[in-house]
Amino acid sequence: VVRIDPLGLQGKDYSVEAWIRPENPSPGRCFILGAEAWERQVFMVDFGLPTDAGHQGRLVLKHRRWDQGQNIRLVSAPVEFVVGRWVHVAGTFSQENGMAVYLNGKLCGLDMSLTDASDMGFTCIGASGDGRTEDVGDVFGVFPGSIDEVSVYSRELSYSEIRERSRQPRDAASR
């Protein structure tokens, strides 16, 4: 788990991406990026039951409009996560185009009606804070594996940009 300075995404379009490798998932929420307090701004995998090759799961991109008490949330269709295999995950938010999530450069969730901007920011990689303290250990939903090449952009990445990034990791030897 890595704590980072809050990223100023309030009122902006944004995109997030990372390479993840699940190692020992169990059913439940596992955070790729999280906020300082429980479930306010997240990019996560909600793992389901084990399968022959790994675990079924859903990618979730969510942010909150604290001033309006709203959760803006997109959940993907079920996808297969193979234990020990690197995959590229990405999520985008646009006040014009809504929310989208991608697995290995392929769209796996889209809702163009989710256009209310966030008033929060990400502060954790690999978990989410639970809001009690800012202590590094005060987290939950720790990701059960490796996370690499995390990027957060203050704009919506295009489909072709995401597809290209999913094909060419910066550290190709590790994939």
Coordinates of C-alpha atoms in Angstrom, one line a residue:
V1 CA 0.0 0.0 0.0
V2 CA 1.3 3.4 -1.0
R3 CA -0.1 6.7 0.2
I4 CA 0.1 9.6 -2.3
D5 CA -0.7 13.2 -2.1
P6 CA -4.3 13.8 -3.1
L7 CA -4.8 14.2 -6.8
G8 CA -6.8 17.2 -7.7
L9 CA -9.6 15.6 -9.8
Q10 CA -12.4 17.7 -8.4
G11 CA -14.7 18.9 -11.2
K12 CA -12.4 17.4 -14.0
D13 CA -12.5 14.6 -16.5
Y14 CA -10.0 11.9 -15.6
S15 CA -8.5 8.5 -16.5
V16 CA -6.7 5.9 -14.5
E17 CA -4.8 2.9 -15.6
A18 CA -2.5 0.2 -14.2
W19 CA -1.1 -3.2 -14.8
I20 CA -2.3 -5.7 -12.1
R21 CA -1.4 -9.3 -11.4
P22 CA -3.8 -11.0 -8.9
E23 CA -2.0 -13.6 -6.8
N24 CA -4.4 -14.9 -4.1
P25 CA -7.8 -13.2 -4.5
S26 CA -10.7 -14.0 -2.3
P27 CA -14.3 -12.8 -3.0
G28 CA -14.7 -9.1 -2.2
R29 CA -13.5 -5.6 -3.0
C30 CA -9.8 -5.2 -3.8
F31 CA -8.6 -1.7 -4.5
I32 CA -6.2 -0.6 -7.2
L33 CA -6.7 3.1 -6.3
G34 CA -8.6 4.4 -3.3
A35 CA -9.4 7.5 -1.4
E36 CA -8.6 8.7 2.2
A37 CA -12.0 7.5 3.4
W38 CA -14.1 4.5 2.8
E39 CA -15.4 4.1 -0.8
R40 CA -15.3 7.8 -1.8
Q41 CA -13.2 7.6 -4.9
V42 CA -12.1 4.1 -6.1
F43 CA -10.9 2.0 -9.0
M44 CA -11.1 -1.6 -7.9
V45 CA -11.8 -5.2 -8.7
D46 CA -14.8 -6.8 -7.0
F47 CA -13.7 -10.5 -7.1
G48 CA -16.3 -13.2 -7.2
L49 CA -16.0 -16.9 -6.9
P50 CA -13.0 -18.9 -8.0
T51 CA -13.0 -20.4 -11.5
D52 CA -10.7 -23.1 -13.1
A53 CA -8.2 -20.5 -14.2
G54 CA -8.5 -17.8 -11.5
H55 CA -11.4 -15.7 -10.3
Q56 CA -14.3 -14.0 -11.9
G57 CA -14.5 -10.3 -11.1
R58 CA -15.9 -7.0 -12.1
L59 CA -14.0 -3.8 -12.6
V60 CA -15.5 -0.9 -10.7
L61 CA -14.8 2.9 -11.2
K62 CA -16.6 5.0 -8.7
H63 CA -16.5 8.6 -7.4
R64 CA -18.6 10.6 -5.0
R65 CA -20.3 14.0 -5.1
W66 CA -20.0 14.7 -1.4
D67 CA -21.9 18.0 -1.6
Q68 CA -24.8 16.2 -3.2
G69 CA -24.6 12.8 -1.4
Q70 CA -24.3 11.0 -4.7
N71 CA -22.2 7.9 -5.7
I72 CA -21.4 7.8 -9.4
R73 CA -20.5 4.2 -10.1
L74 CA -19.8 2.0 -13.1
V75 CA -19.5 -1.8 -12.7
S76 CA -18.3 -3.9 -15.7
A77 CA -19.7 -7.1 -16.9
P78 CA -18.0 -10.1 -15.3
V79 CA -14.5 -10.8 -16.6
E80 CA -11.9 -13.5 -15.9
F81 CA -8.8 -12.7 -13.9
V82 CA -6.2 -15.4 -14.2
V83 CA -4.1 -15.8 -11.1
G84 CA -0.5 -14.8 -11.7
R85 CA -1.1 -13.2 -15.1
W86 CA -0.6 -9.5 -15.7
V87 CA -3.6 -7.6 -17.2
H88 CA -4.0 -3.9 -18.1
V89 CA -6.9 -2.2 -16.5
A90 CA -8.2 1.4 -17.2
G91 CA -11.1 3.6 -16.3
T92 CA -12.2 6.9 -17.8
F93 CA -14.6 9.6 -16.7
S94 CA -15.8 12.5 -18.9
Q95 CA -18.5 15.1 -18.2
E96 CA -19.5 14.6 -21.8
N97 CA -19.1 10.9 -22.4
G98 CA -19.7 9.4 -18.9
M99 CA -17.7 6.4 -17.5
A100 CA -16.0 3.5 -19.2
V101 CA -13.8 0.6 -17.9
Y102 CA -11.4 -1.5 -20.0
L103 CA -9.6 -4.8 -19.5
N104 CA -6.5 -5.4 -21.8
G105 CA -7.6 -2.6 -24.1
K106 CA -11.2 -3.9 -24.6
L107 CA -14.2 -2.0 -23.4
C108 CA -16.0 -4.0 -20.6
G109 CA -18.3 -1.4 -19.2
L110 CA -19.8 1.9 -20.3
D111 CA -22.5 4.2 -19.0
M112 CA -22.8 7.5 -20.8
S113 CA -25.3 8.9 -18.3
L114 CA -22.7 9.1 -15.5
T115 CA -21.6 12.6 -16.1
D116 CA -21.5 14.3 -12.7
A117 CA -17.9 15.2 -11.8
S118 CA -16.1 14.1 -8.7
D119 CA -15.4 16.3 -5.7
M120 CA -12.9 13.8 -4.3
G121 CA -9.4 12.5 -5.2
F122 CA -7.3 9.4 -5.0
T123 CA -4.8 9.1 -2.1
C124 CA -3.9 5.3 -1.9
I125 CA -2.5 2.8 -4.4
G126 CA -3.3 -0.8 -3.6
A127 CA -6.0 -0.2 -0.9
S128 CA -8.5 2.4 0.3
G129 CA -8.3 4.4 3.5
D130 CA -11.1 3.8 6.0
G131 CA -11.1 7.4 7.2
R132 CA -10.1 6.9 10.8
T133 CA -6.5 8.2 10.5
E134 CA -4.0 8.9 7.8
D135 CA -1.7 6.1 9.0
V136 CA -0.4 3.9 6.2
G137 CA -1.9 0.8 8.0
D138 CA -5.3 2.3 8.3
V139 CA -6.7 0.8 5.1
F140 CA -8.9 -2.0 3.9
G141 CA -9.5 -3.9 0.6
V142 CA -5.8 -4.4 0.0
F143 CA -5.1 -5.7 -3.5
P144 CA -4.0 -9.4 -3.4
G145 CA -1.1 -9.3 -5.8
S146 CA 1.0 -6.8 -7.7
I147 CA 0.2 -3.4 -9.2
D148 CA 2.6 -1.7 -11.6
E149 CA 2.7 1.4 -13.8
V150 CA -0.2 3.3 -12.2
S151 CA -1.1 6.4 -14.0
V152 CA -3.8 9.1 -13.4
Y153 CA -4.6 11.7 -16.0
S154 CA -6.7 14.8 -15.7
R155 CA -8.4 14.1 -19.0
E156 CA -10.3 11.3 -20.6
L157 CA -8.0 8.9 -22.5
S158 CA -9.4 7.8 -25.9
Y159 CA -10.1 4.2 -26.7
S160 CA -7.1 4.1 -29.1
E161 CA -4.8 5.4 -26.4
I162 CA -6.0 2.8 -23.9
R163 CA -5.7 0.0 -26.5
E164 CA -2.1 1.1 -27.4
R165 CA -1.0 1.3 -23.7
S166 CA -2.4 -2.2 -23.1
R167 CA -0.2 -3.5 -25.8
Q168 CA 3.0 -1.8 -24.9
P169 CA 3.9 -1.9 -21.2
R170 CA 6.9 0.3 -20.4
D171 CA 8.6 -2.7 -18.8
A172 CA 7.8 -5.4 -21.4
A173 CA 10.1 -8.0 -19.7
S174 CA 7.8 -8.2 -16.7
R175 CA 4.8 -9.0 -18.8

